[in-house]
Coordinates of C-alpha atoms in Angstrom, one line a residue:
X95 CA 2.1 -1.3 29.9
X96 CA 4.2 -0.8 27.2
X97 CA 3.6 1.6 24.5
X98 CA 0.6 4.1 25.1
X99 CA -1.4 4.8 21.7
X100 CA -4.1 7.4 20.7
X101 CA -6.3 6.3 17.2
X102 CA -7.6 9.2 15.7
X103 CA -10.7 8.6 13.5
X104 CA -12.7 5.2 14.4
X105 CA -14.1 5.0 10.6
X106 CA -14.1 1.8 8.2
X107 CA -10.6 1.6 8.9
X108 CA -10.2 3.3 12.5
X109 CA -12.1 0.6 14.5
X110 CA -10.4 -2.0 12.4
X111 CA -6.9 -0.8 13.8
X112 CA -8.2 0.1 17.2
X113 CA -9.3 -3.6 17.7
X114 CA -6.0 -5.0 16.3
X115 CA -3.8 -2.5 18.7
X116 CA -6.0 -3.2 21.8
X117 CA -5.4 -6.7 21.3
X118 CA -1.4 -6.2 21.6
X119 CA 0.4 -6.9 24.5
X120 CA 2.9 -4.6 24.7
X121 CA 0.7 -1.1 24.2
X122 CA -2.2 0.5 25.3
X123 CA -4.4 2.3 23.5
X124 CA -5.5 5.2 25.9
X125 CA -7.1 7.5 23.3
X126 CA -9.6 7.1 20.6
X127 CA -10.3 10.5 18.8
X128 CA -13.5 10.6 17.1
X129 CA -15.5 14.0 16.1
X130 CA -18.6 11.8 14.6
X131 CA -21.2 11.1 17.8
X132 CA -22.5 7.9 16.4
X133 CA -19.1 6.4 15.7
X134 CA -17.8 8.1 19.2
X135 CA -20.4 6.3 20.8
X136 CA -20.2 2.6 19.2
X137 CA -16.7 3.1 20.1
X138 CA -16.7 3.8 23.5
X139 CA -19.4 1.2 24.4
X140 CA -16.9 -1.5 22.9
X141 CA -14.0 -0.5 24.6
X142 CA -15.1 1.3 27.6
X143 CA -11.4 1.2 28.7
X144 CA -10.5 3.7 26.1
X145 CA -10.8 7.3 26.2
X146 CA -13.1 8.6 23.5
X147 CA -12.1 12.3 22.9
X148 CA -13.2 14.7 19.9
X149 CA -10.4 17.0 19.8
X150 CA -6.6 15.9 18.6
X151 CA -4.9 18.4 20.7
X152 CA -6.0 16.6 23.8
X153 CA -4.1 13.8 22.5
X154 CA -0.8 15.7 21.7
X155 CA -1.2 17.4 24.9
X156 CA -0.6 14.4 26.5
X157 CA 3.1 13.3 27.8
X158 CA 2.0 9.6 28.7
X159 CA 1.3 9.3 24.7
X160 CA 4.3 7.9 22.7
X161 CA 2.2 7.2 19.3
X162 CA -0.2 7.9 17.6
X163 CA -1.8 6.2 14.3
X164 CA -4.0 8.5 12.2
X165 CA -6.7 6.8 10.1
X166 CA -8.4 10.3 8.7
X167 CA -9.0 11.1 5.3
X168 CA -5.7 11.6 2.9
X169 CA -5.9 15.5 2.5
X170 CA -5.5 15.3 6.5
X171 CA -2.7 13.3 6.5
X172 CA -0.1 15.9 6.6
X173 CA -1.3 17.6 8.9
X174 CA -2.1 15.5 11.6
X175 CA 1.0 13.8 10.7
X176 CA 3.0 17.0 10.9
X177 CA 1.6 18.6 14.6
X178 CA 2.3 14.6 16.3
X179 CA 5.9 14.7 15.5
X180 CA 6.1 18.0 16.4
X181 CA 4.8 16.6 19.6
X182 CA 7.3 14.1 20.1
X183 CA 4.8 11.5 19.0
X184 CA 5.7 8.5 16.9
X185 CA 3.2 8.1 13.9
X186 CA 1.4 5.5 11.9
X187 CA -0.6 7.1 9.4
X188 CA -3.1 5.3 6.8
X189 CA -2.2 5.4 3.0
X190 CA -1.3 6.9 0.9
X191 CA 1.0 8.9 3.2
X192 CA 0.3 12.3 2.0
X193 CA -1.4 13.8 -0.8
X194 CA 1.9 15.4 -2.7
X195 CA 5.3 14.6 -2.6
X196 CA 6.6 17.2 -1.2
X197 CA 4.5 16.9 1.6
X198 CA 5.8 13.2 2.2
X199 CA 9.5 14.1 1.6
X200 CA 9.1 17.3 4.6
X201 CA 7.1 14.4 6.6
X202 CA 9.9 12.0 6.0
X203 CA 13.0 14.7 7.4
X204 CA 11.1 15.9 10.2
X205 CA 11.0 12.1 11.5
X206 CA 14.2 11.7 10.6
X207 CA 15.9 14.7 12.4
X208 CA 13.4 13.9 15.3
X209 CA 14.5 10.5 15.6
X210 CA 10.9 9.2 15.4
X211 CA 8.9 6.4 13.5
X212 CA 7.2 7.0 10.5
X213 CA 5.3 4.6 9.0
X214 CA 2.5 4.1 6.5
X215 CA -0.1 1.4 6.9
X216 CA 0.5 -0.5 3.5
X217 CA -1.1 -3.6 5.2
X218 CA -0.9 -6.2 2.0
X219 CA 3.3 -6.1 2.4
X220 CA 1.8 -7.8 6.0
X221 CA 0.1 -10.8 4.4
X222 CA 1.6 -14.2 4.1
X223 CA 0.8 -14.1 0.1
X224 CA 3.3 -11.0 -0.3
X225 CA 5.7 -12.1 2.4
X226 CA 6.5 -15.5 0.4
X227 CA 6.4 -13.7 -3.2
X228 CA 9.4 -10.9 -1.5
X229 CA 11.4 -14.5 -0.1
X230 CA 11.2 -16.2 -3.2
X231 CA 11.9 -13.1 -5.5
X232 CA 15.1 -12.3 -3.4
X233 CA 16.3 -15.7 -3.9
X234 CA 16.2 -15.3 -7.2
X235 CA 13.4 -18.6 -8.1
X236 CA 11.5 -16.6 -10.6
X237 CA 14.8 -15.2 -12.0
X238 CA 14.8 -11.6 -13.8
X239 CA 10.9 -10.2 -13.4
X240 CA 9.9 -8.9 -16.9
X241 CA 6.7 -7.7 -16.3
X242 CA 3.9 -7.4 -13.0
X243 CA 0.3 -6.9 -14.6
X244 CA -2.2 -6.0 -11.8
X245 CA -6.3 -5.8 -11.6
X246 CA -7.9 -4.0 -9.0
X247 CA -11.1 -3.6 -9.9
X248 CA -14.8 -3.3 -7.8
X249 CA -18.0 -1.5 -8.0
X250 CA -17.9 1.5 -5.9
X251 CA -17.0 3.3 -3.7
X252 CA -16.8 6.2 -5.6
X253 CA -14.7 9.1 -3.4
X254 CA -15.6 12.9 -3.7
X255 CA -12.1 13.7 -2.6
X256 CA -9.4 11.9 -4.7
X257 CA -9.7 9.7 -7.9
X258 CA -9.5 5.8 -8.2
X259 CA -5.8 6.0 -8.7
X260 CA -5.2 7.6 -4.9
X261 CA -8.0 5.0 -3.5
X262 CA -6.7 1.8 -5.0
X263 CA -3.0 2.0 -6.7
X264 CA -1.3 2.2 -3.3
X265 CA -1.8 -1.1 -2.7
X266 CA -0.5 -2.5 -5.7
X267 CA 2.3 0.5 -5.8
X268 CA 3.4 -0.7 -2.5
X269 CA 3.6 -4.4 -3.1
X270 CA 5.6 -3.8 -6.5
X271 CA 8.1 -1.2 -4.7
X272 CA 8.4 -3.7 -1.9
X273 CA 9.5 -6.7 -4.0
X274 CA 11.5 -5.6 -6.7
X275 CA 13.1 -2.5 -4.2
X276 CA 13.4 -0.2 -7.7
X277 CA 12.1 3.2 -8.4
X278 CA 10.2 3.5 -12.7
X279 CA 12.4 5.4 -14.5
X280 CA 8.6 6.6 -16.0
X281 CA 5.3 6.9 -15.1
X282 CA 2.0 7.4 -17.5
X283 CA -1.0 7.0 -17.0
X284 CA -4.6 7.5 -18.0
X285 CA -8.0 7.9 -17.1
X286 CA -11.7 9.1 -17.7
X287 CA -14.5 10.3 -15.2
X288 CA -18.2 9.5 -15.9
X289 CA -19.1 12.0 -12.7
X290 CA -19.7 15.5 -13.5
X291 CA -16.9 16.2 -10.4
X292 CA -14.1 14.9 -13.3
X293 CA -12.3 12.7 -10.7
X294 CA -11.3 9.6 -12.9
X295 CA -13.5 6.4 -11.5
X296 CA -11.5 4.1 -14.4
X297 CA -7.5 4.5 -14.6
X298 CA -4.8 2.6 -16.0
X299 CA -1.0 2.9 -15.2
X300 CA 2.2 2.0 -16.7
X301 CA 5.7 2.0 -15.1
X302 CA 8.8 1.4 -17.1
X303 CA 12.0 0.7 -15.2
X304 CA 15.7 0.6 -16.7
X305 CA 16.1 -3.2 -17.1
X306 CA 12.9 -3.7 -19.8
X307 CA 10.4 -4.3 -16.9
X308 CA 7.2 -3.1 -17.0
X309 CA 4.7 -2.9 -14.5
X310 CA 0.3 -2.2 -15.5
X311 CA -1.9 -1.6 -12.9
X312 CA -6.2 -1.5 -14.3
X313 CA -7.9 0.4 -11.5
X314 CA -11.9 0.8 -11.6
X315 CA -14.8 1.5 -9.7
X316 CA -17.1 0.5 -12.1
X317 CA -16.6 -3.4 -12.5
X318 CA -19.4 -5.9 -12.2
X319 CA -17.3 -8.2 -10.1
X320 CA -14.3 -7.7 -7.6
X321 CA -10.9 -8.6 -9.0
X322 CA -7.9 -8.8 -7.0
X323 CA -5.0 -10.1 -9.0
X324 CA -1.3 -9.9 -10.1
X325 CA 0.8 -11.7 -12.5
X326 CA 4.5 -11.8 -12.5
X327 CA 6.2 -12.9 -14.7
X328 CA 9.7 -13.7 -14.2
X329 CA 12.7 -15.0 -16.7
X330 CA 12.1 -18.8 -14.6
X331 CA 8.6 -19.0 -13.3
X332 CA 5.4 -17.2 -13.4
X333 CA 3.4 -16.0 -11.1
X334 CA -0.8 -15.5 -10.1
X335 CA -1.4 -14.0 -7.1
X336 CA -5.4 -14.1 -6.9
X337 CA -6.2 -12.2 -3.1
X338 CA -9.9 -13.5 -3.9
X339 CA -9.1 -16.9 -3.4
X340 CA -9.4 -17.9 0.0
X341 CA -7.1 -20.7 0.3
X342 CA -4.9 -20.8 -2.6
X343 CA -3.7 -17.4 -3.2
X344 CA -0.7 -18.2 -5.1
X345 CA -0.1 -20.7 -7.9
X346 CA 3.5 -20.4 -9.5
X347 CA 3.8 -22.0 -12.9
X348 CA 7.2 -23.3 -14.2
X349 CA 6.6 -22.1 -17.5
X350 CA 8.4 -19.5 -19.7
X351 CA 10.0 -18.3 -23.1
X352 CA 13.7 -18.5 -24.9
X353 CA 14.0 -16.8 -27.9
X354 CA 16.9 -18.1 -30.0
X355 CA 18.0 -16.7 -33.7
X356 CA 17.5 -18.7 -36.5
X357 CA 20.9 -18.1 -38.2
X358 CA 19.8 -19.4 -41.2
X359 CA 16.8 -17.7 -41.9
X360 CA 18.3 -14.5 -40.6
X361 CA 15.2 -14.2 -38.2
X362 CA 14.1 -15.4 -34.5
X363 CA 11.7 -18.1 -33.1
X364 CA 10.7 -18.9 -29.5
X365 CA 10.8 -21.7 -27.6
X366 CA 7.9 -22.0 -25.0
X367 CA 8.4 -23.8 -21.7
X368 CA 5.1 -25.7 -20.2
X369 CA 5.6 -27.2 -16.8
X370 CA 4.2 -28.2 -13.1
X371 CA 1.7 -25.9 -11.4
X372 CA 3.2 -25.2 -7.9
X373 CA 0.7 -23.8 -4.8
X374 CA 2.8 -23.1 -1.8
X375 CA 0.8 -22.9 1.5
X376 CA 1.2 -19.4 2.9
X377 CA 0.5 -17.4 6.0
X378 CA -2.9 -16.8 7.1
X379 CA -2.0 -14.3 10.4
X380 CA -4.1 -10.8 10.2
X381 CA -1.9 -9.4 8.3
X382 CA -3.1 -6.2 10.3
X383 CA -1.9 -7.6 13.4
X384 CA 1.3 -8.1 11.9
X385 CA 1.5 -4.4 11.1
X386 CA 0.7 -3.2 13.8
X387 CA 3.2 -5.6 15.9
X388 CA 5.7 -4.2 13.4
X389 CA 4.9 -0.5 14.1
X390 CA 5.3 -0.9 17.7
X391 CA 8.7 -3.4 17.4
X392 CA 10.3 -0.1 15.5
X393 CA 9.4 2.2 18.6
X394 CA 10.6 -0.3 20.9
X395 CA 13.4 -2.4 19.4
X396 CA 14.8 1.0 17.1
X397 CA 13.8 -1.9 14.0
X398 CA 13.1 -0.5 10.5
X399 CA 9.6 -1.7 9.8
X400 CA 8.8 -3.4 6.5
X401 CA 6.5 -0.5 5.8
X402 CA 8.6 2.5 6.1
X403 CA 8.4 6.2 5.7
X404 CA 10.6 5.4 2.6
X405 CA 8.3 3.0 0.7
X406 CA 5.1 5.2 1.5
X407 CA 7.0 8.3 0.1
X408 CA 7.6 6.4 -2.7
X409 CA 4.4 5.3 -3.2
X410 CA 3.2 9.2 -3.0
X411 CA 6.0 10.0 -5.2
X412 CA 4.5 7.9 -8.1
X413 CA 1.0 9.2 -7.5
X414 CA 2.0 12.2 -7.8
X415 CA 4.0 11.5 -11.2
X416 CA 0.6 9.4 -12.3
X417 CA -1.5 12.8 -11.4
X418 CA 0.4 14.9 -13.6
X419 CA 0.3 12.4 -15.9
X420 CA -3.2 12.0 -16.3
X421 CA -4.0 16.1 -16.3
X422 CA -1.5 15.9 -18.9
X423 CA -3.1 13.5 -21.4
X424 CA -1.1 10.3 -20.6
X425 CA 1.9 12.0 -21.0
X426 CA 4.7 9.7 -20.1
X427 CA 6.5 11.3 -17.0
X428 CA 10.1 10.8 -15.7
X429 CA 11.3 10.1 -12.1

């Protein structure tokens, strides 16, 4: 039977995990928990197998229940988070981890002195697109990475909980820890709200690391068109990563700069570098399958998941910096 699961929350997330866990071999998802009637009931006429339930301590009451993945709304992260371990429950928990620091770094040492998993759901370090990009960068093929410029930009859905930062940076947060494995040594960042709640629906952040890198990320909920795309750029080789296309998601171009000094002239010139356009045929698994195959390889095999506690507390950790940030007028903020 393997490893026995409860879901809590079957939203527009929830029922995507539930179908990718109940698909799995080697676990069982025994308990959905669902507090909304309508979603309770699509649920259970899907999987009548699984045990639809309204009440989480019914779950951690449970001995039969190793894990349990929480797909709930961030400011309920922590707690849920907090009462499974105490009920010697591994946990999967949606992103961002937490809503504060702090409350990912307590998170983080409970699992730790418990000896249990803890892992965020940072699903895009799952895809075949960031997979390759991580290979290639750890090889070195796009030498030093001078600068990651990322777009995440849609119309809606405007949240009445947490601003367009919380909502759409983790993803590219995640994907940027992940491949360059380096913490900013700063973090600004900016914003404006046209809602009379004041929670920023336009951002922009900026991280500055300690080897002249520097990393934008343009977050919106009000564009007229849906843009998912990175550019790296690296000493070697460039990079676009477009997750709109459906096929060719990543196009490397063997192009760059050298800037040489004109000894002469007492001033500099640079030489520009055009080459070959390169698209590499990548992975086109679920990349939530793949997570959730990892989450349940870490309870079984003792493996670190690619999505660790570590990286989602990091991820929290620059939120948190970018929060203070923007409450402070863009001021720049050190790590």
């Amino acid at each position: 039977m393997g490893v026995k699961l409860a879901i809590i929350g079957y939203g527009y997330w929830g029922k995507n995990l539930v179908r990718n866990f109940n698909n799995l071999e080697n676990c069982t998802v025994k308990y959905v928990c669902e507090r909304e009637e309508k979603s309770a009931k699509k649920c259970s006429n899907l999987y009548p197998g699984i045990k639809v339930v309204s009440e989480y301590k019914e779950v951690l009451s449970d001995p039969e229940i190793d894990a349990v993945v929480i797909a709930t709304s961030i400011n309920t992260h922590y707690d849920l988070s907090k009462k499974a371990l105490e009920n010697d429950k591994h946990v999967l928990v949606e992103k961002p981890m937490t809503d504060s620091f702090e409350k990912a770094k307590e998170l983080k040492r409970m699992a730790d002195k418990l000896s249990k998993v803890l892992m965020v759901d940072h699903t895009f370090l799952y895809t075949g697109a960031v997979s390759y990009l991580k290979k290639k960068i750890d090889e070195g093929e796009y030498g030093q990475i001078n600068y990651i410029d990322s777009t995440r930009v849609n119309l809606g859905l405007f949240q009445q909980d947490l601003n367009v930062l919380w909502d759409l940076a983790p993803h590219d947060i995640s994907i940027c820890f992940y491949l360059m494995n380096a913490l900013p040594l700063t973090v600004q960042a900016t914003g404006i709200s046209h809602t009379e709640n004041n929670i920023e629906n336009i951002a922009y952040l900026t991280l500055k690391y300690d080897n002249d890198t520097i990393v934008h990320f343009n977050c919106s909920w009000v564009s007229p068109v849906k843009i998912r795309q990175m550019l790296i750029g690296g000493s070697k080789k460039m990079v676009v990563f477009n997750d709109m296309e459906p096929t060719e998601k990543i196009k490397i171009y063997d192009t760059g700069f050298r800037v040489r000094s004109d000894q002469e002239k007492d001033e500099f010139t640079a030489d520009y570098r055009v080459g070959d356009i390169f698209v590499p045929k990548v992975g086109t698994t679920e990349a939530l399958s793949a997570m959730a195959q990892d989450f349940i390889a870490a309870i079984v095999e003792g493996k670190e998941p690619d999505s660790n506690a570590d990286i989602g507390m990091q991820v929290v950790r620059i939120l948190d910096a970018a929060e203070k940030s923007l409450k402070n007028n863009g001021q720049e903020i050190a790590l």
